[in-house]
Tab-separated table of C-alpha atoms in Angstrom:
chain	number	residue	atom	x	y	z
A	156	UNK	CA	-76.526	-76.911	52.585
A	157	UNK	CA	-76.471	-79.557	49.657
A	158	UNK	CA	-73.092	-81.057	48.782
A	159	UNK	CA	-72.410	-79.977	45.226
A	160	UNK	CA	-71.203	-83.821	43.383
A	161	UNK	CA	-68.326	-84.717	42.051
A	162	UNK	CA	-67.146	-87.027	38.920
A	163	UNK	CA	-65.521	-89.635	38.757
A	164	UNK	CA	-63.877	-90.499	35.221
A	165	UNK	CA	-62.405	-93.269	33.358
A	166	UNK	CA	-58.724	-92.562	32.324
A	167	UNK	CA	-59.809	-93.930	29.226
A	168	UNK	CA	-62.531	-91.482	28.291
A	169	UNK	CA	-61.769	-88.971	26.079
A	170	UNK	CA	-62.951	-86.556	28.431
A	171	UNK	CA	-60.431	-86.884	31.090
A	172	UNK	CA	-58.425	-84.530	28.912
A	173	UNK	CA	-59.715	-81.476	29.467
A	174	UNK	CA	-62.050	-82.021	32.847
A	175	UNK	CA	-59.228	-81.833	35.202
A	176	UNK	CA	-61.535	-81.295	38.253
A	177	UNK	CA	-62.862	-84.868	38.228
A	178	UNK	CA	-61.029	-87.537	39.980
A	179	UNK	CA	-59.547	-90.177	37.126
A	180	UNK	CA	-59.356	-94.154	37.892
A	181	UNK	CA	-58.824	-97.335	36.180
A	182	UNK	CA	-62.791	-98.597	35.537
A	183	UNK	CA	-60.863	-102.434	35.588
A	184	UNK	CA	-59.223	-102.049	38.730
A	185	UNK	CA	-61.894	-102.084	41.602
A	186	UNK	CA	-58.992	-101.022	43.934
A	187	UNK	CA	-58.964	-97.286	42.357
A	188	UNK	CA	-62.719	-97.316	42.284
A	189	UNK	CA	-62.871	-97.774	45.872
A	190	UNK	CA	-60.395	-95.504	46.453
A	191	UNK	CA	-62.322	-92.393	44.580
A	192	UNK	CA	-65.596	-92.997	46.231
A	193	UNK	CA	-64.016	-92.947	49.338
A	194	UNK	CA	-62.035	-89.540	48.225
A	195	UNK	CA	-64.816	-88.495	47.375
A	196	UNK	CA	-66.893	-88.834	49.958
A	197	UNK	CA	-64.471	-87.723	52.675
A	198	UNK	CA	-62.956	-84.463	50.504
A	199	UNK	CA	-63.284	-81.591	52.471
A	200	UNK	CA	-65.889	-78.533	51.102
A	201	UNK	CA	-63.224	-76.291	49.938
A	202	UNK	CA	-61.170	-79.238	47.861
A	203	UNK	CA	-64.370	-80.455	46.920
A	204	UNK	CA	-65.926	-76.493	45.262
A	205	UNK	CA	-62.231	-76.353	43.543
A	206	UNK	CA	-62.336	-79.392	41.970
A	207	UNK	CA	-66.198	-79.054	40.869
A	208	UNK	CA	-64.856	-75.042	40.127
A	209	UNK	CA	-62.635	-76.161	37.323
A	210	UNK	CA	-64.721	-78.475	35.733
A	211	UNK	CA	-67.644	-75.859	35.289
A	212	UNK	CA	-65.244	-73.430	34.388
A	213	UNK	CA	-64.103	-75.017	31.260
A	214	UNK	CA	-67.764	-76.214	30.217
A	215	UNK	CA	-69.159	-73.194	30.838
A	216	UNK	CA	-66.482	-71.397	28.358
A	217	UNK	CA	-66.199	-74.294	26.213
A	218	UNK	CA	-69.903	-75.067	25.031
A	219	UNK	CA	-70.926	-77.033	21.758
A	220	UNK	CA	-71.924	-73.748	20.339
A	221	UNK	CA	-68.175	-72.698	20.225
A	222	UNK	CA	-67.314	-76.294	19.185
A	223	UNK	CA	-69.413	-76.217	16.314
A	224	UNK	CA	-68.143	-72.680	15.501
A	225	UNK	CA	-64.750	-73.773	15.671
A	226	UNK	CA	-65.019	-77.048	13.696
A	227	UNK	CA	-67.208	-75.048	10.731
A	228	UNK	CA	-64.242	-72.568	10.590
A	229	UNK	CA	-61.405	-75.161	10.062
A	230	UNK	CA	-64.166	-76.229	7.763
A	231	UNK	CA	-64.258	-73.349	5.780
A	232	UNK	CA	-60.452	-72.695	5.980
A	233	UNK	CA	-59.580	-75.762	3.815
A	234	UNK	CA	-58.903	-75.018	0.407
A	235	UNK	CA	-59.114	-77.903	-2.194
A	236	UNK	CA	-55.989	-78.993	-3.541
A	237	UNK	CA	-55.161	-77.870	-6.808
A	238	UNK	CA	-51.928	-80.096	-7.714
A	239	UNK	CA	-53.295	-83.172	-9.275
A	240	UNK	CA	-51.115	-86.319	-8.124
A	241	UNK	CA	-48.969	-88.161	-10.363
A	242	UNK	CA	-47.712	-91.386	-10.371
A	243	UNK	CA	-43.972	-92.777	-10.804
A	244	UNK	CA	-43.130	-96.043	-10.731
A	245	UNK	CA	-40.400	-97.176	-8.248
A	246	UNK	CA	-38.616	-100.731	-7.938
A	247	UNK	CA	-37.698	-103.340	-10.537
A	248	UNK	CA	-39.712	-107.026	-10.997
A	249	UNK	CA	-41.703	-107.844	-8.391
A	250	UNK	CA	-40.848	-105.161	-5.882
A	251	UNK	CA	-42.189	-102.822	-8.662
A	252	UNK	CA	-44.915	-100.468	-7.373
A	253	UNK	CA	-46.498	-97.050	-8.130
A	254	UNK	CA	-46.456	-94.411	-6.003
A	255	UNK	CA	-48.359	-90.838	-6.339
A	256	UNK	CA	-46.285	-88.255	-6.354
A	257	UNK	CA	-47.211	-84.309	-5.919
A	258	UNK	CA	-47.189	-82.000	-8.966
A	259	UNK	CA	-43.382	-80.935	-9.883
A	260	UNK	CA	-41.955	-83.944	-8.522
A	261	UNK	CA	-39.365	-84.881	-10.710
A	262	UNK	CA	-38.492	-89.116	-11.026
A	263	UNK	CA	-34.735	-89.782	-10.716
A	264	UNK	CA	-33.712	-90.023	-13.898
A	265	UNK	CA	-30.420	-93.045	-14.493
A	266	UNK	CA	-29.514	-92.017	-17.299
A	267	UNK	CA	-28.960	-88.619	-16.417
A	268	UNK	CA	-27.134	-90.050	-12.831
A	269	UNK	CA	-25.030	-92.552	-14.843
A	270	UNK	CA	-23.310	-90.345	-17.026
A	271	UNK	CA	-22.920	-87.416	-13.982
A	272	UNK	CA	-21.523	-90.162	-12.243
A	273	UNK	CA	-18.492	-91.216	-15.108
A	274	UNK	CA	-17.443	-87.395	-15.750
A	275	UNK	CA	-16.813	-86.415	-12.059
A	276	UNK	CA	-13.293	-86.445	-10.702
A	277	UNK	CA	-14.208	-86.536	-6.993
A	278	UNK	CA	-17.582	-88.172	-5.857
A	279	UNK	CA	-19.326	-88.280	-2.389
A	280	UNK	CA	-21.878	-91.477	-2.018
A	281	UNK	CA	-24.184	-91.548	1.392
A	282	UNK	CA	-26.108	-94.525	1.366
A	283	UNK	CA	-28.899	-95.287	3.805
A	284	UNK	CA	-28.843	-98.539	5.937
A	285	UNK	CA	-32.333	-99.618	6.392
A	286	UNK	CA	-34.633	-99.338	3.193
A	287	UNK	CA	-31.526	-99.207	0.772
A	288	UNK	CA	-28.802	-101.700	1.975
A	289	UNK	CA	-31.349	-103.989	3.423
A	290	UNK	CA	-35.205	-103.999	3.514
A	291	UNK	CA	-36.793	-101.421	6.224
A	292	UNK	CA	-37.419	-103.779	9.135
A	293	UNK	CA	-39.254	-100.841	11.050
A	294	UNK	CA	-42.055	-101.026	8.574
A	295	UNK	CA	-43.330	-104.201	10.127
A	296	UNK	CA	-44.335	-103.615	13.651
A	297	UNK	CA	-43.932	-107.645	14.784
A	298	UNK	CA	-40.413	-107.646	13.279
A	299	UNK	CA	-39.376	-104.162	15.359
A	300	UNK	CA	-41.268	-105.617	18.368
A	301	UNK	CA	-39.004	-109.070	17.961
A	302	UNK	CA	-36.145	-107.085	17.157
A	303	UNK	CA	-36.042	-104.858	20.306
A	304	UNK	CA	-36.680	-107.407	22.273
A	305	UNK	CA	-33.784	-109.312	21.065
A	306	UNK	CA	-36.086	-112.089	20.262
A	307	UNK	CA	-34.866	-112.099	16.489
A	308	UNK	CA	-31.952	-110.687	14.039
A	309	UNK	CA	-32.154	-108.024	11.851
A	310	UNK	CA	-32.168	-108.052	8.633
A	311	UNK	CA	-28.089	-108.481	7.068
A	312	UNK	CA	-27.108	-107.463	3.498
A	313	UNK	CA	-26.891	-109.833	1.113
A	314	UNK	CA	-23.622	-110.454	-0.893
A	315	UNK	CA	-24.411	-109.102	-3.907
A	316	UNK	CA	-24.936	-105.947	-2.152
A	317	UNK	CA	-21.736	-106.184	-0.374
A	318	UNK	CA	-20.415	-106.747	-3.598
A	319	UNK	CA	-21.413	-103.302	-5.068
A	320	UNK	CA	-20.286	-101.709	-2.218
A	321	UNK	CA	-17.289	-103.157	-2.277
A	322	UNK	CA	-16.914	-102.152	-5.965
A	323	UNK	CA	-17.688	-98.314	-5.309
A	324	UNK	CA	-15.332	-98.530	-2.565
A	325	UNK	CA	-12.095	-99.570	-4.984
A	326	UNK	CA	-12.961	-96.903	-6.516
A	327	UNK	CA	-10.402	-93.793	-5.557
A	328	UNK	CA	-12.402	-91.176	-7.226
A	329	UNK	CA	-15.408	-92.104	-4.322
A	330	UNK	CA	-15.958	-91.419	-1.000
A	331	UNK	CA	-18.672	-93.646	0.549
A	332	UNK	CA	-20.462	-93.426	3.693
A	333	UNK	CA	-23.231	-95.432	5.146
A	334	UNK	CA	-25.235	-93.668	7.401
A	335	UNK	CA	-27.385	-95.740	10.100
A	336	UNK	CA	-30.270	-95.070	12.935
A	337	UNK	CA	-28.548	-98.426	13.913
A	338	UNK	CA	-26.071	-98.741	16.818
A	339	UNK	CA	-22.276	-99.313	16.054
A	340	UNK	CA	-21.875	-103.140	16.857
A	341	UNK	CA	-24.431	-103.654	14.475
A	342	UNK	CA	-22.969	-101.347	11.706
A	343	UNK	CA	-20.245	-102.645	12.141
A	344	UNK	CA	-21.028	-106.400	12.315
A	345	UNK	CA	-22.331	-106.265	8.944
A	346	UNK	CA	-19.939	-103.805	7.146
A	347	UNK	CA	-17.201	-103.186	9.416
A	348	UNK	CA	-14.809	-104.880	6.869
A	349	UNK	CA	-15.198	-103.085	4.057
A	350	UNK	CA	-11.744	-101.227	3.448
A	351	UNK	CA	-12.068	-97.625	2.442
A	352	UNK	CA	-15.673	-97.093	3.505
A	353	UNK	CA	-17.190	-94.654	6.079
A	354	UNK	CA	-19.392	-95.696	8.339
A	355	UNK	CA	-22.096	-93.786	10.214
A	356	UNK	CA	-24.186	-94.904	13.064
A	357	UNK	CA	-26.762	-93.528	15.248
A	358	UNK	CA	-28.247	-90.661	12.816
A	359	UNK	CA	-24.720	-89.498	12.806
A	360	UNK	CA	-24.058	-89.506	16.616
A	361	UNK	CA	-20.760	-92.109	15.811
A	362	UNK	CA	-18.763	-91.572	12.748
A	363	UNK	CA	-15.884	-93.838	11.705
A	364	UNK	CA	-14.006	-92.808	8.735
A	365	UNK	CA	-13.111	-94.721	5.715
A	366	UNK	CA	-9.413	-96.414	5.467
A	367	UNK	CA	-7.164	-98.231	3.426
A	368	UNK	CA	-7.005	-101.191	5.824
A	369	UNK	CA	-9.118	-102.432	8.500
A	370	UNK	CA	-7.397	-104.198	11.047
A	371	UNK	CA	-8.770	-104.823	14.182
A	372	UNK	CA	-11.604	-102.607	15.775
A	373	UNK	CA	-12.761	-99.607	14.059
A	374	UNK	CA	-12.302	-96.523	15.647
A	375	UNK	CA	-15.070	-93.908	16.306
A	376	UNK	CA	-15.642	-90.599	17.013
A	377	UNK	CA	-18.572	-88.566	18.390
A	378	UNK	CA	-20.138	-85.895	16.513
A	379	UNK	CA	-20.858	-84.214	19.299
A	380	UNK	CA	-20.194	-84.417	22.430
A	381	UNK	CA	-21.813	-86.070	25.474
A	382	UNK	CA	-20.354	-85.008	29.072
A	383	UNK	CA	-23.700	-85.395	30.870
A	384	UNK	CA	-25.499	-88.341	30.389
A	385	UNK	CA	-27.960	-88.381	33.942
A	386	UNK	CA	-30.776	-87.387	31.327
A	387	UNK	CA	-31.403	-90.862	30.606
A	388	UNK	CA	-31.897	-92.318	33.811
A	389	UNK	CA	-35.123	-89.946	34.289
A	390	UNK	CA	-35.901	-90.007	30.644
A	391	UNK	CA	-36.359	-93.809	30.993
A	392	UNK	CA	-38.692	-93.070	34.941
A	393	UNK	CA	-40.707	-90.825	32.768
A	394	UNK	CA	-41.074	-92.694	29.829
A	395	UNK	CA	-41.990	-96.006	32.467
A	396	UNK	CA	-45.422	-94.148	33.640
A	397	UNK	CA	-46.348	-93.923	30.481
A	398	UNK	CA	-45.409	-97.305	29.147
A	399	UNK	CA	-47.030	-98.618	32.547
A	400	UNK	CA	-50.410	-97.329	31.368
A	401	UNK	CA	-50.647	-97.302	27.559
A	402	UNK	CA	-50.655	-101.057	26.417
A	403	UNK	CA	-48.923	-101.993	23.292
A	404	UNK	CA	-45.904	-99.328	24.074
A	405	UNK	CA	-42.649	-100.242	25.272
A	406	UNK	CA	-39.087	-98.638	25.528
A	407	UNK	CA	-35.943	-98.623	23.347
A	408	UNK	CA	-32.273	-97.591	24.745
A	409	UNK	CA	-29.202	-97.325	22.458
A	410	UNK	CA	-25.838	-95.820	23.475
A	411	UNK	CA	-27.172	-92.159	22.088
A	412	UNK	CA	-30.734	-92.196	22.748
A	413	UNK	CA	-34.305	-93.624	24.337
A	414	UNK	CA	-37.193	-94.227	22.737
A	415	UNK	CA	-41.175	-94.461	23.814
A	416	UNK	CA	-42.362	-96.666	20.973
A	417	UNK	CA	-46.422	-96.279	20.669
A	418	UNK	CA	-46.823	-97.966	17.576
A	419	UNK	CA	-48.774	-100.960	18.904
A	420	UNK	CA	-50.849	-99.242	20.993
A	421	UNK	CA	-54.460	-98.430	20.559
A	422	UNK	CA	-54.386	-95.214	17.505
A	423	UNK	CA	-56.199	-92.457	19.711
A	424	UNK	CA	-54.828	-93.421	22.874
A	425	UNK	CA	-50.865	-93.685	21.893
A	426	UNK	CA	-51.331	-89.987	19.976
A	427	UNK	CA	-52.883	-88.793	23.804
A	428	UNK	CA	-50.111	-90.244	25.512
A	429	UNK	CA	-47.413	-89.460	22.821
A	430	UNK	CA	-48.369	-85.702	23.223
A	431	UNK	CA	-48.489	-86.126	27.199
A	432	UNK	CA	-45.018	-87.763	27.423
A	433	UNK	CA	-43.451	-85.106	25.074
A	434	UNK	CA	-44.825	-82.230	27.073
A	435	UNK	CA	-43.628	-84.028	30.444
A	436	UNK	CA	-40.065	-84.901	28.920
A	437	UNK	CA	-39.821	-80.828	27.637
A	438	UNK	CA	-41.037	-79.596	31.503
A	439	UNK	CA	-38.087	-81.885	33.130
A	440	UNK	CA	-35.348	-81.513	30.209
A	441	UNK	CA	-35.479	-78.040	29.821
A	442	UNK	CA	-31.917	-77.885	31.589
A	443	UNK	CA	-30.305	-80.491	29.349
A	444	UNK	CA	-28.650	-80.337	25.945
A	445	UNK	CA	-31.192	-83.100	24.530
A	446	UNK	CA	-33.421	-82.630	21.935
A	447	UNK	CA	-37.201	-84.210	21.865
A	448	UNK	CA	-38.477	-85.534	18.735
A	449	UNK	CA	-41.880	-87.164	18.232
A	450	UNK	CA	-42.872	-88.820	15.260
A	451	UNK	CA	-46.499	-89.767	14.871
A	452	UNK	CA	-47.839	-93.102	13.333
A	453	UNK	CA	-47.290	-92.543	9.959
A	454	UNK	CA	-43.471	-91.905	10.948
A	455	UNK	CA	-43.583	-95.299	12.994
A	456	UNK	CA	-45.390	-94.276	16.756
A	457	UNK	CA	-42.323	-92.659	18.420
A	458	UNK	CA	-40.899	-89.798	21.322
A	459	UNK	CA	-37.019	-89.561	20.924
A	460	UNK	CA	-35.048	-87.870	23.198
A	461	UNK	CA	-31.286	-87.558	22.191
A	462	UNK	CA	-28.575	-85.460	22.196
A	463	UNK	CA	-28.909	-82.097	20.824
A	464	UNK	CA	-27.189	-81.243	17.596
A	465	UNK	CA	-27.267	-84.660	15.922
A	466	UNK	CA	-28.577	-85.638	12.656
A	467	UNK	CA	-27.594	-86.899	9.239
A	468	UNK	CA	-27.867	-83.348	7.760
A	469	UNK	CA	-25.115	-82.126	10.094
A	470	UNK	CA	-23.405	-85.458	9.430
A	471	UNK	CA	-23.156	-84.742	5.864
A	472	UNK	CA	-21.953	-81.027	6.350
A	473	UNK	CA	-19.010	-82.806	8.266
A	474	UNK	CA	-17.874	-84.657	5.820
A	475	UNK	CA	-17.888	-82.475	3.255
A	476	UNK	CA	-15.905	-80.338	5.052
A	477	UNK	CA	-13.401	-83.888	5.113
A	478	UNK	CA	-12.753	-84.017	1.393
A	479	UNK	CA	-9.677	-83.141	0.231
A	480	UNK	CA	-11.514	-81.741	-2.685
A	481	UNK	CA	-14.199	-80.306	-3.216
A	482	UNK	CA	-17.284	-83.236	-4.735
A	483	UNK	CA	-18.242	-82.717	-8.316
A	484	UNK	CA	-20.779	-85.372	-7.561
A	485	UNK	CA	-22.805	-86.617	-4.749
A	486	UNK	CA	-25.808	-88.677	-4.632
A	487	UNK	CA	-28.093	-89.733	-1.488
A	488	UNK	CA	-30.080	-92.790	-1.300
């Protein structure tokens, strides 16, 4: 009549992923330490053979032998690259930088652009906000941090580039559109003036079309809509756990979506709980129209959850369906 053990994990071990069986604490907290021994020692004989059940089962199937197998197979199922990687320069003065490029990647050649661009009757221009307009504030993870926090302002284009806007705008032969992950007040703020320019904000959730005049507020329109909306309230209860217990990641709400930003958390860790939260958000979203996107770190640390159906791709499908006439000419930066 021995009593068979029973573990007691750190959260933070790796190891607590797959041995479900043991009981999980904080090691910092001596609260939750307390707590497990005295769970543990108290557990009746059937919870306590379950628990110890599932933890054998799993090792027992899961040895190193099969390990090693399986990491000597991914091993041997990599095949060596045969595309050598070429450079292309990007940027002009000091912003001028080489990047490597695979094989068939073809540089973006002006000349060719320019003289497309002076023959065609009836252009479509999409310009990006952040990385073409202004410089990509999301690439610096204080500035985002400051940013979300409302601790600093974004970056703001500069005049010469409202300038050049301005000039493709007068322009009748053009139809330009900026598209935006930002939200509409601060679209809008910064290029809300601009006669005869569209504006897009949200990945293409709001659209407001170009015109002659702008006087007054804009107007906007959804590109899809949004009738329910009680998503986000346990979205952002999920999304709390998780930002509760991973340090460095906080939350990001805009009128379309909410964000679990990871990128300042510990590498390993974030991934874990990026991959936790997005299997949690799919069990208890299933039954809403929302879609879940997760981008790992080197897409900037991030689980999405927005409203199905909306991205610039379906954006630009809309408004080329606008034109009067068909575009001879578009270009996307």
């Amino acid at each position: 009549g021995r009593k068979r053990g029973l573990c007691i994990l750190s959260e933070f071990a790796s190891c607590t992923r797959v041995m479900r069986g043991a009981l999980h604490v904080n090691p910092w907290k001596i609260s939750e330490i307390a707590n497990a021994f005295h769970q543990a020692l108290n557990m009746s004989e059937d919870e306590r053979l379950r628990r110890i059940g599932i933890a054998s089962e799993f090792v027992t199937r899961v040895t190193t032998q099969r390990w090693a197998l399986a990491v000597m197979l991914d091993l041997k199922g990599v095949h060596k690259n045969q595309n050598p990687v070429q450079m292309s320069g990007a940027g002009l003065g000091l912003n001028f930088r080489m990047l490597g490029m695979d094989t068939g990647f073809n540089s973006l050649n002006v000349t060719v652009v320019a003289k497309a661009y002076r023959n065609a009757k009836n252009r479509l221009i999409l310009l990006d906000y952040g990385g073409t307009i202004v410089s990509n504030d999301n690439l610096d993870n204080l500035v985002r941090f400051k940013m979300v926090k409302e601790r600093s302002a974004p970056s703001v284009p500069t005049d010469d580039m409202i300038n050049a806007i301005k000039g493709l705008c007068q322009d009748k032969r053009n139809m330009v559109f900026v598209v935006s992950g930002k939200e509409r007040h601060a679209v809008t703020q910064c290029l809300g003036n601009i006669p005869n320019l569209g504006l897009s904000a949200e990945h293409g959730m709001f659209i407001s079309w170009p015109t002659p005049r702008v006087i007054g507020k804009r107007r906007w329109e959804t590109l899809v809509s949004e009738t329910d909306r009680t998503w986000r309230s346990l979205t952002i209860t999920i999304m709390e756990v998780y930002t509760s217990r991973t340090h460095g990641s906080y939350i990001e709400e805009t009128e379309m979506k909410v964000l679990w930003q990871y990128r300042d958390a510990d590498t390993e860790f974030g991934s874990l709980q990026a991959k936790e939260l997005e299997d949690h958000l799919a069990k208890y979203l299933r039954s809403f129209p929302v879609d879940i996107l997760h981008g790992g770190m080197k897409e900037g640390g991030y689980v999405e959850v927005r409203p199905k159906g909306v991205n610039k791709g379906v954006l630009a499908m809309k408004v080329l369906k606008r034109m009067q006439e068909r575009a001879d000419f578009c270009l996307v930066l």
